[in-house]
mmCIF file of C-alpha atoms in Angstrom:
data_model
loop_
_atom_site.group_PDB
_atom_site.id
_atom_site.type_symbol
_atom_site.label_atom_id
_atom_site.label_comp_id
_atom_site.label_asym_id
_atom_site.label_seq_id
_atom_site.Cartn_x
_atom_site.Cartn_y
_atom_site.Cartn_z
ATOM 1 C CA MET A 1 17.644 -18.003 -4.264
ATOM 2 C CA ASN A 2 18.789 -15.140 -6.475
ATOM 3 C CA ILE A 3 15.845 -12.792 -7.035
ATOM 4 C CA ALA A 4 15.482 -9.604 -9.096
ATOM 5 C CA LEU A 5 12.853 -7.032 -8.166
ATOM 6 C CA PHE A 6 11.757 -4.690 -10.978
ATOM 7 C CA THR A 7 10.009 -1.486 -9.879
ATOM 8 C CA ASP A 8 9.199 2.106 -10.845
ATOM 9 C CA SER A 9 8.816 2.921 -7.134
ATOM 10 C CA TYR A 10 11.978 3.069 -5.058
ATOM 11 C CA LEU A 11 14.073 5.406 -2.966
ATOM 12 C CA PRO A 12 14.343 8.357 -2.743
ATOM 13 C CA THR A 13 10.645 8.695 -3.683
ATOM 14 C CA LYS A 14 8.018 7.740 -1.108
ATOM 15 C CA SER A 15 4.824 5.738 -1.523
ATOM 16 C CA GLY A 16 3.139 2.615 -0.250
ATOM 17 C CA ILE A 17 4.740 0.591 -3.041
ATOM 18 C CA VAL A 18 8.198 1.932 -2.176
ATOM 19 C CA THR A 19 7.647 0.729 1.400
ATOM 20 C CA VAL A 20 6.499 -2.688 0.176
ATOM 21 C CA VAL A 21 9.520 -3.130 -2.131
ATOM 22 C CA LEU A 22 12.008 -2.031 0.535
ATOM 23 C CA GLN A 23 10.496 -4.431 3.058
ATOM 24 C CA HIS A 24 10.357 -7.190 0.447
ATOM 25 C CA ARG A 25 14.065 -6.832 -0.217
ATOM 26 C CA LYS A 26 14.919 -6.608 3.477
ATOM 27 C CA ILE A 27 13.107 -9.746 4.615
ATOM 28 C CA LEU A 28 14.424 -11.872 1.733
ATOM 29 C CA GLU A 29 17.989 -10.755 2.490
ATOM 30 C CA ASP A 30 17.442 -11.419 6.195
ATOM 31 C CA MET A 31 16.382 -14.946 5.223
ATOM 32 C CA GLY A 32 19.659 -15.447 3.350
ATOM 33 C CA HIS A 33 18.542 -14.847 -0.238
ATOM 34 C CA HIS A 34 20.364 -12.635 -2.737
ATOM 35 C CA VAL A 35 18.194 -9.771 -3.993
ATOM 36 C CA VAL A 36 18.921 -7.226 -6.715
ATOM 37 C CA VAL A 37 16.733 -4.334 -7.810
ATOM 38 C CA VAL A 38 16.163 -2.834 -11.260
ATOM 39 C CA THR A 39 14.576 0.564 -10.859
ATOM 40 C CA VAL A 40 14.367 4.147 -12.056
ATOM 41 C CA ASN A 41 16.967 6.860 -11.752
ATOM 42 C CA THR A 42 16.082 10.282 -10.370
ATOM 43 C CA LYS A 43 17.855 13.597 -10.023
ATOM 44 C CA GLU A 44 17.661 13.186 -6.255
ATOM 45 C CA GLU A 45 19.293 9.754 -6.548
ATOM 46 C CA GLU A 46 22.093 11.071 -8.759
ATOM 47 C CA LYS A 47 22.874 13.659 -6.094
ATOM 48 C CA ALA A 48 22.707 11.065 -3.320
ATOM 49 C CA LEU A 49 25.079 8.724 -5.166
ATOM 50 C CA ALA A 50 27.708 11.434 -5.137
ATOM 51 C CA GLU A 51 27.457 11.562 -1.351
ATOM 52 C CA ARG A 52 27.488 7.848 -0.481
ATOM 53 C CA GLU A 53 28.729 4.496 -1.676
ATOM 54 C CA LYS A 54 26.788 3.060 -4.608
ATOM 55 C CA ASP A 55 24.610 0.013 -3.930
ATOM 56 C CA GLU A 56 26.025 -2.613 -6.295
ATOM 57 C CA ASN A 57 22.807 -4.629 -6.078
ATOM 58 C CA VAL A 58 20.683 -1.813 -7.520
ATOM 59 C CA LEU A 59 20.627 -1.009 -11.235
ATOM 60 C CA ARG A 60 19.266 2.434 -12.063
ATOM 61 C CA ILE A 61 17.810 2.974 -15.532
ATOM 62 C CA ARG A 62 16.985 6.098 -17.527
ATOM 63 C CA SER A 63 13.641 7.610 -16.498
ATOM 64 C CA VAL A 64 11.430 10.696 -16.642
ATOM 65 C CA ARG A 65 9.095 12.262 -14.119
ATOM 66 C CA GLY A 66 5.705 10.610 -13.992
ATOM 67 C CA GLU A 67 3.866 13.926 -14.216
ATOM 68 C CA TRP A 68 4.339 13.718 -17.979
ATOM 69 C CA PHE A 69 2.071 10.669 -17.845
ATOM 70 C CA GLY A 70 -0.286 12.101 -15.248
ATOM 71 C CA VAL A 71 1.366 10.233 -12.358
ATOM 72 C CA PRO A 72 2.919 12.929 -10.138
ATOM 73 C CA ASP A 73 5.727 12.308 -7.623
ATOM 74 C CA GLN A 74 6.792 9.130 -9.414
ATOM 75 C CA TYR A 75 9.163 8.222 -12.245
ATOM 76 C CA ILE A 76 8.611 6.175 -15.396
ATOM 77 C CA GLY A 77 11.588 4.093 -16.501
ATOM 78 C CA PHE A 78 12.858 3.483 -20.047
ATOM 79 C CA PRO A 79 15.025 0.374 -19.736
ATOM 80 C CA HIS A 80 18.110 -0.519 -21.750
ATOM 81 C CA GLU A 81 17.681 -4.247 -22.413
ATOM 82 C CA LYS A 82 21.339 -5.223 -22.884
ATOM 83 C CA LYS A 83 22.386 -3.399 -19.721
ATOM 84 C CA ILE A 84 19.689 -5.166 -17.702
ATOM 85 C CA LEU A 85 20.556 -8.601 -19.103
ATOM 86 C CA LYS A 86 24.227 -8.100 -18.240
ATOM 87 C CA PHE A 87 23.257 -7.106 -14.696
ATOM 88 C CA LEU A 88 20.945 -10.113 -14.231
ATOM 89 C CA LYS A 89 23.518 -12.551 -15.604
ATOM 90 C CA LYS A 90 26.181 -11.130 -13.307
ATOM 91 C CA HIS A 91 23.952 -11.912 -10.295
ATOM 92 C CA ASN A 92 22.798 -15.295 -11.658
ATOM 93 C CA VAL A 93 19.143 -14.324 -11.187
ATOM 94 C CA GLN A 94 16.740 -17.285 -11.045
ATOM 95 C CA LEU A 95 13.398 -15.451 -10.844
ATOM 96 C CA ILE A 96 12.171 -11.943 -11.683
ATOM 97 C CA HIS A 97 9.448 -10.309 -9.597
ATOM 98 C CA SER A 98 7.890 -7.125 -10.996
ATOM 99 C CA HIS A 99 6.256 -4.535 -8.757
ATOM 100 C CA THR A 100 5.129 -2.416 -11.690
ATOM 101 C CA GLU A 101 3.043 -2.795 -14.849
ATOM 102 C CA PHE A 102 4.752 -0.240 -17.094
ATOM 103 C CA PHE A 103 7.919 -0.137 -19.234
ATOM 104 C CA VAL A 104 10.075 -1.623 -16.473
ATOM 105 C CA ALA A 105 7.672 -4.582 -16.332
ATOM 106 C CA HIS A 106 7.988 -5.020 -20.095
ATOM 107 C CA ALA A 107 11.764 -5.177 -19.654
ATOM 108 C CA ALA A 108 11.276 -7.783 -16.924
ATOM 109 C CA LYS A 109 9.236 -10.006 -19.255
ATOM 110 C CA LEU A 110 11.737 -9.626 -22.114
ATOM 111 C CA SER A 111 14.623 -10.424 -19.775
ATOM 112 C CA GLY A 112 12.878 -13.495 -18.420
ATOM 113 C CA LYS A 113 12.246 -14.756 -21.933
ATOM 114 C CA LYS A 114 15.908 -14.280 -22.926
ATOM 115 C CA LEU A 115 17.200 -15.937 -19.747
ATOM 116 C CA HIS A 116 14.543 -18.679 -19.683
ATOM 117 C CA ILE A 117 13.505 -17.857 -16.115
ATOM 118 C CA PRO A 118 10.023 -17.196 -14.645
ATOM 119 C CA VAL A 119 8.685 -13.659 -14.350
ATOM 120 C CA ILE A 120 5.890 -12.903 -11.896
ATOM 121 C CA ALA A 121 4.197 -9.697 -10.727
ATOM 122 C CA THR A 122 2.353 -8.247 -7.759
ATOM 123 C CA THR A 123 -0.919 -6.432 -8.528
ATOM 124 C CA HIS A 124 -0.601 -3.294 -6.404
ATOM 125 C CA THR A 125 -3.016 -0.879 -8.075
ATOM 126 C CA LEU A 126 -6.608 -1.098 -9.236
ATOM 127 C CA TRP A 127 -6.247 1.324 -12.131
ATOM 128 C CA GLU A 128 -9.963 1.195 -12.816
ATOM 129 C CA ASP A 129 -10.421 3.215 -9.608
ATOM 130 C CA PHE A 130 -7.410 5.494 -10.060
ATOM 131 C CA TYR A 131 -7.053 6.438 -13.709
ATOM 132 C CA LYS A 132 -9.642 9.241 -13.656
ATOM 133 C CA TYR A 133 -7.567 11.113 -11.098
ATOM 134 C CA TYR A 134 -4.114 10.572 -12.584
ATOM 135 C CA LEU A 135 -4.026 9.878 -16.309
ATOM 136 C CA LEU A 136 -4.079 12.949 -18.512
ATOM 137 C CA GLY A 137 -7.645 13.406 -19.722
ATOM 138 C CA GLY A 138 -8.586 10.407 -17.597
ATOM 139 C CA ARG A 139 -12.202 11.400 -17.104
ATOM 140 C CA LEU A 140 -12.722 11.172 -20.879
ATOM 141 C CA ILE A 141 -11.294 7.649 -21.167
ATOM 142 C CA PRO A 142 -13.861 4.806 -21.027
ATOM 143 C CA VAL A 143 -13.292 2.174 -18.358
ATOM 144 C CA LYS A 144 -13.366 -0.587 -20.987
ATOM 145 C CA LEU A 145 -10.208 0.863 -22.534
ATOM 146 C CA ILE A 146 -8.444 0.917 -19.172
ATOM 147 C CA ARG A 147 -9.370 -2.725 -18.631
ATOM 148 C CA LYS A 148 -7.915 -3.654 -22.028
ATOM 149 C CA ILE A 149 -4.689 -1.791 -21.285
ATOM 150 C CA VAL A 150 -4.272 -3.340 -17.833
ATOM 151 C CA LYS A 151 -5.023 -6.804 -19.226
ATOM 152 C CA ARG A 152 -2.367 -6.332 -21.873
ATOM 153 C CA LEU A 153 0.196 -5.103 -19.324
ATOM 154 C CA TYR A 154 -0.243 -8.165 -17.090
ATOM 155 C CA LYS A 155 -0.978 -10.742 -19.774
ATOM 156 C CA LYS A 156 2.420 -12.444 -20.159
ATOM 157 C CA PHE A 157 3.428 -12.877 -16.530
ATOM 158 C CA TYR A 158 3.877 -16.506 -15.507
ATOM 159 C CA ALA A 159 1.918 -15.955 -12.268
ATOM 160 C CA LEU A 160 0.552 -13.142 -10.113
ATOM 161 C CA ILE A 161 0.646 -12.273 -6.429
ATOM 162 C CA ASN A 162 -2.543 -10.506 -5.315
ATOM 163 C CA VAL A 163 -2.268 -8.371 -2.177
ATOM 164 C CA SER A 164 -5.910 -8.931 -1.196
ATOM 165 C CA GLN A 165 -9.080 -10.842 -2.032
ATOM 166 C CA LYS A 166 -10.250 -7.693 -3.802
ATOM 167 C CA ALA A 167 -7.231 -7.784 -6.112
ATOM 168 C CA ARG A 168 -7.672 -11.488 -6.824
ATOM 169 C CA ASP A 169 -11.395 -11.140 -7.558
ATOM 170 C CA TYR A 170 -10.689 -8.325 -10.014
ATOM 171 C CA PHE A 171 -7.993 -10.132 -11.978
ATOM 172 C CA LYS A 172 -10.121 -13.296 -12.108
ATOM 173 C CA MET A 173 -12.979 -11.431 -13.807
ATOM 174 C CA PRO A 174 -13.778 -12.687 -17.347
ATOM 175 C CA PHE A 175 -12.611 -9.406 -18.886
ATOM 176 C CA MET A 176 -9.216 -9.633 -17.150
ATOM 177 C CA LEU A 177 -6.951 -12.697 -16.712
ATOM 178 C CA PRO A 178 -8.999 -15.540 -15.195
ATOM 179 C CA ASN A 179 -6.543 -18.154 -16.479
ATOM 180 C CA THR A 180 -3.373 -16.588 -15.103
ATOM 181 C CA PRO A 181 -2.359 -18.535 -11.962
ATOM 182 C CA SER A 182 -2.281 -16.480 -8.775
ATOM 183 C CA ALA A 183 -2.368 -16.528 -4.994
ATOM 184 C CA ILE A 184 -3.041 -13.979 -2.265
ATOM 185 C CA ILE A 185 -0.094 -12.718 -0.208
ATOM 186 C CA PRO A 186 -1.130 -9.607 1.753
ATOM 187 C CA ASN A 187 1.221 -6.703 2.340
ATOM 188 C CA ALA A 188 3.231 -6.725 5.559
ATOM 189 C CA LEU A 189 4.702 -4.221 7.976
ATOM 190 C CA ASP A 190 8.197 -4.051 9.436
ATOM 191 C CA THR A 191 6.784 -4.002 12.944
ATOM 192 C CA ASP A 192 10.121 -3.654 14.738
ATOM 193 C CA SER A 193 11.185 -0.615 12.705
ATOM 194 C CA PHE A 194 7.754 0.958 13.060
ATOM 195 C CA LEU A 195 7.500 0.459 16.811
ATOM 196 C CA GLN A 196 11.066 1.711 17.333
ATOM 197 C CA CYS A 197 9.695 5.117 16.379
ATOM 198 C CA SER A 198 7.533 5.058 19.524
ATOM 199 C CA ILE A 199 7.940 8.164 21.665
ATOM 200 C CA ALA A 200 7.504 8.868 25.362
ATOM 201 C CA ASP A 201 4.179 9.988 26.859
ATOM 202 C CA SER A 202 5.698 13.406 27.545
ATOM 203 C CA GLU A 203 6.326 13.854 23.819
ATOM 204 C CA ILE A 204 2.800 12.704 23.024
ATOM 205 C CA GLN A 205 1.475 15.375 25.363
ATOM 206 C CA LYS A 206 3.490 17.978 23.476
ATOM 207 C CA VAL A 207 1.932 16.868 20.197
ATOM 208 C CA ARG A 208 -1.539 16.966 21.767
ATOM 209 C CA LYS A 209 -0.881 20.475 23.045
ATOM 210 C CA GLN A 210 0.438 21.537 19.631
ATOM 211 C CA TRP A 211 -2.906 20.680 18.043
ATOM 212 C CA GLY A 212 -5.121 21.787 20.931
ATOM 213 C CA ILE A 213 -6.199 18.282 21.911
ATOM 214 C CA LYS A 214 -7.414 18.102 25.505
ATOM 215 C CA LYS A 215 -6.939 15.192 27.899
ATOM 216 C CA ASP A 216 -10.528 13.944 27.594
ATOM 217 C CA ASP A 217 -10.830 14.479 23.823
ATOM 218 C CA ILE A 218 -11.422 11.369 21.711
ATOM 219 C CA VAL A 219 -9.243 11.487 18.613
ATOM 220 C CA PHE A 220 -10.454 9.965 15.337
ATOM 221 C CA LEU A 221 -7.472 9.675 13.016
ATOM 222 C CA PHE A 222 -7.183 9.658 9.237
ATOM 223 C CA LEU A 223 -3.591 9.207 8.102
ATOM 224 C CA GLY A 224 -2.432 9.029 4.506
ATOM 225 C CA ARG A 225 -2.443 10.943 1.249
ATOM 226 C CA VAL A 226 -5.230 13.520 1.314
ATOM 227 C CA VAL A 227 -6.453 12.956 -2.215
ATOM 228 C CA GLU A 228 -9.805 12.737 -3.948
ATOM 229 C CA GLU A 229 -9.708 9.015 -4.697
ATOM 230 C CA LYS A 230 -9.464 8.282 -0.954
ATOM 231 C CA ARG A 231 -12.979 9.809 -0.622
ATOM 232 C CA VAL A 232 -11.706 12.412 1.820
ATOM 233 C CA ASP A 233 -14.544 14.782 0.913
ATOM 234 C CA GLU A 234 -17.082 12.174 1.951
ATOM 235 C CA LEU A 235 -15.094 11.428 5.108
ATOM 236 C CA LEU A 236 -15.144 15.106 6.013
ATOM 237 C CA ASP A 237 -18.950 15.124 5.595
ATOM 238 C CA ILE A 238 -19.168 12.303 8.150
ATOM 239 C CA CYS A 239 -16.837 14.111 10.536
ATOM 240 C CA MET A 240 -18.807 17.355 10.267
ATOM 241 C CA ARG A 241 -21.950 15.499 11.288
ATOM 242 C CA VAL A 242 -20.560 13.541 14.231
ATOM 243 C CA ILE A 243 -18.761 16.446 15.922
ATOM 244 C CA GLN A 244 -22.146 18.124 16.243
ATOM 245 C CA LYS A 245 -23.403 15.136 18.262
ATOM 246 C CA ASN A 246 -20.441 14.608 20.609
ATOM 247 C CA SER A 247 -18.420 17.573 21.843
ATOM 248 C CA LYS A 248 -15.512 15.344 22.902
ATOM 249 C CA ILE A 249 -14.747 14.124 19.372
ATOM 250 C CA LYS A 250 -11.792 15.630 17.543
ATOM 251 C CA ILE A 251 -10.700 14.655 14.052
ATOM 252 C CA LEU A 252 -7.103 14.607 12.792
ATOM 253 C CA PHE A 253 -6.332 14.472 9.081
ATOM 254 C CA VAL A 254 -2.618 13.639 8.994
ATOM 255 C CA GLY A 255 -0.862 13.917 5.657
ATOM 256 C CA ALA A 256 -0.445 16.052 2.578
ATOM 257 C CA GLY A 257 -2.207 16.054 -0.752
ATOM 258 C CA PRO A 258 -3.985 18.215 -3.330
ATOM 259 C CA ALA A 259 -7.326 17.973 -1.480
ATOM 260 C CA VAL A 260 -6.051 19.502 1.776
ATOM 261 C CA GLN A 261 -6.719 23.112 0.844
ATOM 262 C CA SER A 262 -10.346 22.590 -0.171
ATOM 263 C CA LEU A 263 -11.042 20.455 2.912
ATOM 264 C CA GLU A 264 -9.506 23.048 5.224
ATOM 265 C CA LYS A 265 -11.682 25.718 3.660
ATOM 266 C CA ARG A 266 -14.824 23.664 4.227
ATOM 267 C CA ALA A 267 -13.869 22.892 7.824
ATOM 268 C CA ARG A 268 -12.777 26.412 8.730
ATOM 269 C CA PRO A 269 -15.825 27.089 10.978
ATOM 270 C CA VAL A 270 -14.878 24.065 13.099
ATOM 271 C CA SER A 271 -11.088 24.244 12.748
ATOM 272 C CA ASP A 272 -10.686 23.634 16.507
ATOM 273 C CA ARG A 273 -12.458 20.267 16.112
ATOM 274 C CA ILE A 274 -11.269 19.103 12.678
ATOM 275 C CA ILE A 275 -7.530 19.547 12.299
ATOM 276 C CA PHE A 276 -5.264 19.197 9.252
ATOM 277 C CA THR A 277 -1.599 18.652 10.065
ATOM 278 C CA GLY A 278 -0.207 18.684 6.536
ATOM 279 C CA TYR A 279 2.911 16.688 5.737
ATOM 280 C CA VAL A 280 4.408 14.715 8.623
ATOM 281 C CA PRO A 281 7.863 13.017 8.302
ATOM 282 C CA TRP A 282 7.744 9.216 8.498
ATOM 283 C CA THR A 283 9.836 9.290 11.690
ATOM 284 C CA GLU A 284 7.045 11.270 13.386
ATOM 285 C CA VAL A 285 4.060 9.345 12.008
ATOM 286 C CA HIS A 286 4.074 6.849 14.886
ATOM 287 C CA SER A 287 3.356 9.620 17.411
ATOM 288 C CA TYR A 288 0.045 10.354 15.668
ATOM 289 C CA TYR A 289 -1.008 6.721 15.858
ATOM 290 C CA GLN A 290 -0.118 6.869 19.565
ATOM 291 C CA LEU A 291 -2.372 9.854 20.251
ATOM 292 C CA GLY A 292 -5.227 8.504 18.126
ATOM 293 C CA ASP A 293 -8.147 6.596 19.665
ATOM 294 C CA VAL A 294 -9.778 5.297 16.459
ATOM 295 C CA PHE A 295 -8.486 5.002 12.877
ATOM 296 C CA ILE A 296 -10.950 6.064 10.157
ATOM 297 C CA THR A 297 -11.172 5.839 6.377
ATOM 298 C CA ALA A 298 -13.971 6.061 3.826
ATOM 299 C CA SER A 299 -11.775 4.941 0.909
ATOM 300 C CA LEU A 300 -13.066 2.356 -1.555
ATOM 301 C CA SER A 301 -9.986 2.388 -3.812
ATOM 302 C CA GLU A 302 -7.491 0.456 -1.671
ATOM 303 C CA MET A 303 -5.876 -2.826 -2.669
ATOM 304 C CA HIS A 304 -4.351 -3.516 0.767
ATOM 305 C CA SER A 305 -3.779 -0.403 2.862
ATOM 306 C CA MET A 306 -0.408 0.062 4.571
ATOM 307 C CA THR A 307 -1.873 2.691 6.924
ATOM 308 C CA VAL A 308 -4.493 0.190 8.088
ATOM 309 C CA LEU A 309 -1.651 -2.227 8.909
ATOM 310 C CA GLU A 310 0.093 0.538 10.865
ATOM 311 C CA ALA A 311 -3.141 1.221 12.756
ATOM 312 C CA LEU A 312 -3.434 -2.487 13.633
ATOM 313 C CA VAL A 313 0.133 -2.633 14.963
ATOM 314 C CA SER A 314 -0.574 0.552 16.949
ATOM 315 C CA GLY A 315 -3.533 -1.148 18.619
ATOM 316 C CA LEU A 316 -6.275 1.093 17.235
ATOM 317 C CA PRO A 317 -9.906 0.223 16.527
ATOM 318 C CA LEU A 318 -10.857 0.917 12.900
ATOM 319 C CA ILE A 319 -13.929 2.258 11.116
ATOM 320 C CA ALA A 320 -14.137 1.951 7.329
ATOM 321 C CA ARG A 321 -16.525 1.559 4.429
ATOM 322 C CA ARG A 322 -17.148 -2.090 3.618
ATOM 323 C CA ASP A 323 -14.650 -3.229 1.006
ATOM 324 C CA THR A 324 -12.959 -6.563 0.318
ATOM 325 C CA SER A 325 -9.546 -4.908 0.582
ATOM 326 C CA PHE A 326 -10.189 -4.814 4.363
ATOM 327 C CA SER A 327 -11.562 -8.353 4.668
ATOM 328 C CA ASP A 328 -8.441 -9.671 6.399
ATOM 329 C CA THR A 329 -7.749 -6.619 8.587
ATOM 330 C CA ILE A 330 -11.089 -5.328 9.927
ATOM 331 C CA PHE A 331 -13.428 -7.783 11.669
ATOM 332 C CA ASP A 332 -16.863 -6.384 12.464
ATOM 333 C CA GLY A 333 -17.527 -6.130 16.179
ATOM 334 C CA LYS A 334 -14.042 -7.411 17.109
ATOM 335 C CA ASN A 335 -11.533 -4.733 16.145
ATOM 336 C CA GLY A 336 -13.765 -2.256 14.376
ATOM 337 C CA TYR A 337 -16.635 -1.806 11.964
ATOM 338 C CA MET A 338 -17.202 -1.736 8.217
ATOM 339 C CA ALA A 339 -20.200 0.330 7.171
ATOM 340 C CA ASP A 340 -22.315 -0.237 4.080
ATOM 341 C CA THR A 341 -23.001 3.495 3.678
ATOM 342 C CA ASP A 342 -21.357 6.754 4.699
ATOM 343 C CA GLU A 343 -24.326 7.536 6.929
ATOM 344 C CA GLU A 344 -23.895 4.216 8.746
ATOM 345 C CA MET A 345 -20.361 5.252 9.665
ATOM 346 C CA ASP A 346 -21.837 8.023 11.838
ATOM 347 C CA GLN A 347 -23.279 5.568 14.363
ATOM 348 C CA TYR A 348 -19.973 3.701 14.647
ATOM 349 C CA PHE A 349 -18.101 6.940 15.342
ATOM 350 C CA LEU A 350 -20.551 7.795 18.103
ATOM 351 C CA GLU A 351 -20.618 4.258 19.526
ATOM 352 C CA LEU A 352 -16.843 4.028 19.926
ATOM 353 C CA ALA A 353 -16.578 7.596 21.166
ATOM 354 C CA ALA A 354 -18.974 6.711 23.993
ATOM 355 C CA ASP A 355 -17.422 3.371 24.982
ATOM 356 C CA LYS A 356 -13.838 3.449 26.261
ATOM 357 C CA LYS A 357 -13.872 -0.244 27.229
ATOM 358 C CA LYS A 358 -14.921 -1.267 23.732
ATOM 359 C CA ARG A 359 -12.161 0.877 22.215
ATOM 360 C CA ALA A 360 -9.631 -0.874 24.455
ATOM 361 C CA ALA A 361 -10.945 -4.355 23.598
ATOM 362 C CA PHE A 362 -11.000 -3.596 19.880
ATOM 363 C CA GLY A 363 -7.463 -2.242 20.119
ATOM 364 C CA GLU A 364 -6.176 -5.450 21.694
ATOM 365 C CA TYR A 365 -7.802 -7.497 18.933
ATOM 366 C CA SER A 366 -6.153 -5.252 16.335
ATOM 367 C CA LYS A 367 -2.746 -6.154 17.793
ATOM 368 C CA LYS A 368 -3.668 -9.828 17.487
ATOM 369 C CA VAL A 369 -4.704 -9.418 13.849
ATOM 370 C CA ALA A 370 -1.465 -7.518 13.135
ATOM 371 C CA LYS A 371 0.557 -10.679 13.804
ATOM 372 C CA SER A 372 -0.640 -12.041 10.448
ATOM 373 C CA PHE A 373 1.148 -9.225 8.678
ATOM 374 C CA SER A 374 4.603 -9.476 10.171
ATOM 375 C CA LEU A 375 7.531 -9.362 7.763
ATOM 376 C CA GLU A 376 8.520 -12.839 8.884
ATOM 377 C CA VAL A 377 5.181 -14.339 7.819
ATOM 378 C CA TYR A 378 5.259 -12.335 4.583
ATOM 379 C CA GLY A 379 8.786 -13.478 3.766
ATOM 380 C CA LYS A 380 7.975 -17.144 4.351
ATOM 381 C CA ARG A 381 4.873 -16.896 2.163
ATOM 382 C CA VAL A 382 6.794 -15.245 -0.668
ATOM 383 C CA VAL A 383 9.624 -17.791 -0.501
ATOM 384 C CA ALA A 384 7.099 -20.663 -0.554
ATOM 385 C CA PHE A 385 5.467 -19.047 -3.618
ATOM 386 C CA TYR A 386 8.857 -18.613 -5.320
ATOM 387 C CA GLN A 387 9.924 -22.184 -4.608
ATOM 388 C CA LYS A 388 6.744 -23.605 -6.117
ATOM 389 C CA ILE A 389 7.310 -21.431 -9.196
ATOM 390 C CA LEU A 390 10.916 -22.597 -9.585
ATOM 391 C CA ASP A 391 9.939 -26.234 -9.053
ATOM 392 C CA THR A 392 7.273 -26.035 -11.767
ATOM 393 C CA PHE A 393 8.594 -23.646 -14.448
ATOM 394 C CA PRO A 394 8.392 -23.853 -17.443
ATOM 395 C CA GLU A 395 5.409 -26.214 -17.066
ATOM 396 C CA LYS A 396 2.003 -24.691 -16.317
ATOM 397 C CA ILE A 397 1.250 -24.027 -12.670
ATOM 398 C CA THR A 398 -2.201 -23.894 -11.080
ATOM 399 C CA ASP A 399 -3.986 -21.663 -8.591
ATOM 400 C CA GLU A 400 -4.285 -24.670 -6.294
ATOM 401 C CA ASP A 401 -0.522 -25.264 -6.353
ATOM 402 C CA LEU A 402 0.240 -21.669 -5.451
ATOM 403 C CA LYS A 403 -2.457 -21.457 -2.781
ATOM 404 C CA ALA A 404 -1.201 -24.648 -1.144
ATOM 405 C CA ALA A 405 2.330 -23.239 -1.047
ATOM 406 C CA VAL A 406 1.223 -19.977 0.552
ATOM 407 C CA ASP A 407 -1.177 -21.687 2.970
ATOM 408 C CA SER A 408 1.636 -23.879 4.231
ATOM 409 C CA VAL A 409 2.814 -20.846 6.215
ATOM 410 C CA ALA A 410 0.845 -20.582 9.451
ATOM 411 C CA ALA A 411 -0.778 -17.224 10.199
ATOM 412 C CA PHE A 412 -3.525 -15.670 12.288
ATOM 413 C CA GLU A 413 -7.019 -16.950 11.596
ATOM 414 C CA GLU A 414 -10.160 -15.029 12.517
#
């Protein structure tokens, strides 16, 4: 197959979507398919291109920094239609897959129409949960307007890939796109690349010493962007309570974000028990999973968390707030717990802190669950989805057709 990926999120920027797109391209190429990418240009990329050979399978389009639209650290593309069409024709593209909803996605739909090929999209972001934190004046915008905008952005895709049951349920709501065919294909993790970052026990001890973590301390780990929509304030409240009840518990918040400063200020009286590392390079992230005993999150805004997948591969138990985005990764009483309230999370912290055998058993089950999210399984599911699309287009396709295609790929079952 010849596939084009359209995205506003690509190197050299970093985000969960960037990781997904890079892995998507990698596994399809490993399986023998030809993949091209249409994405944004950045000042960093222009500089990098001067230092290395240009990737002929990547088309960079004019773009501006996302901060102008209230989306910091990202770029918004403004495509040139003729240039894109020439690029797609050159590579004989058979199917376009968009990993964005914005102007680049509009170009994808226009290109598909001109070339008479199917255009699909993955629903990565639940903007209803995010817009208040990112869009300029977001807190003044009614949610009904956001729903109308998102519906319009996704309306003309031939089919959708949902990364979780949560995403599917949302887009099947009457006010969204209940008639647009879709199937669930969860995100995956390049396990081999991630585990290659594993470091020796001696290095782990150095990291523990760096942050004042003693041998018998039990480390509860939050790793990710430290931002308001992840409910990090509420998570800190939980942590402040549980450290008063078990002197062996230590909390690590690993990552950067605009909420770090305020959280550090609140936790200053217990800074030896609740630690903020700030930004950690990706190559060093694995060491923090290795020194962690339990992965924690209170977020209710995830679609399908990449850090949860990393925690599974690392063999960690998990504690989270109950949310359908975790329905295929966290199994109550087997590899962790999902709490119905923040206060309920307290008891799960204390239970796992007191039971080393249970932590070990939960960790082993996490590794088992992680097998469902290997790149190999992901790639086979996506290819099965693509093939069904190509076999059916331009006729209408059904949810049942797409689900049957995806389900034909064996995976872990709870």
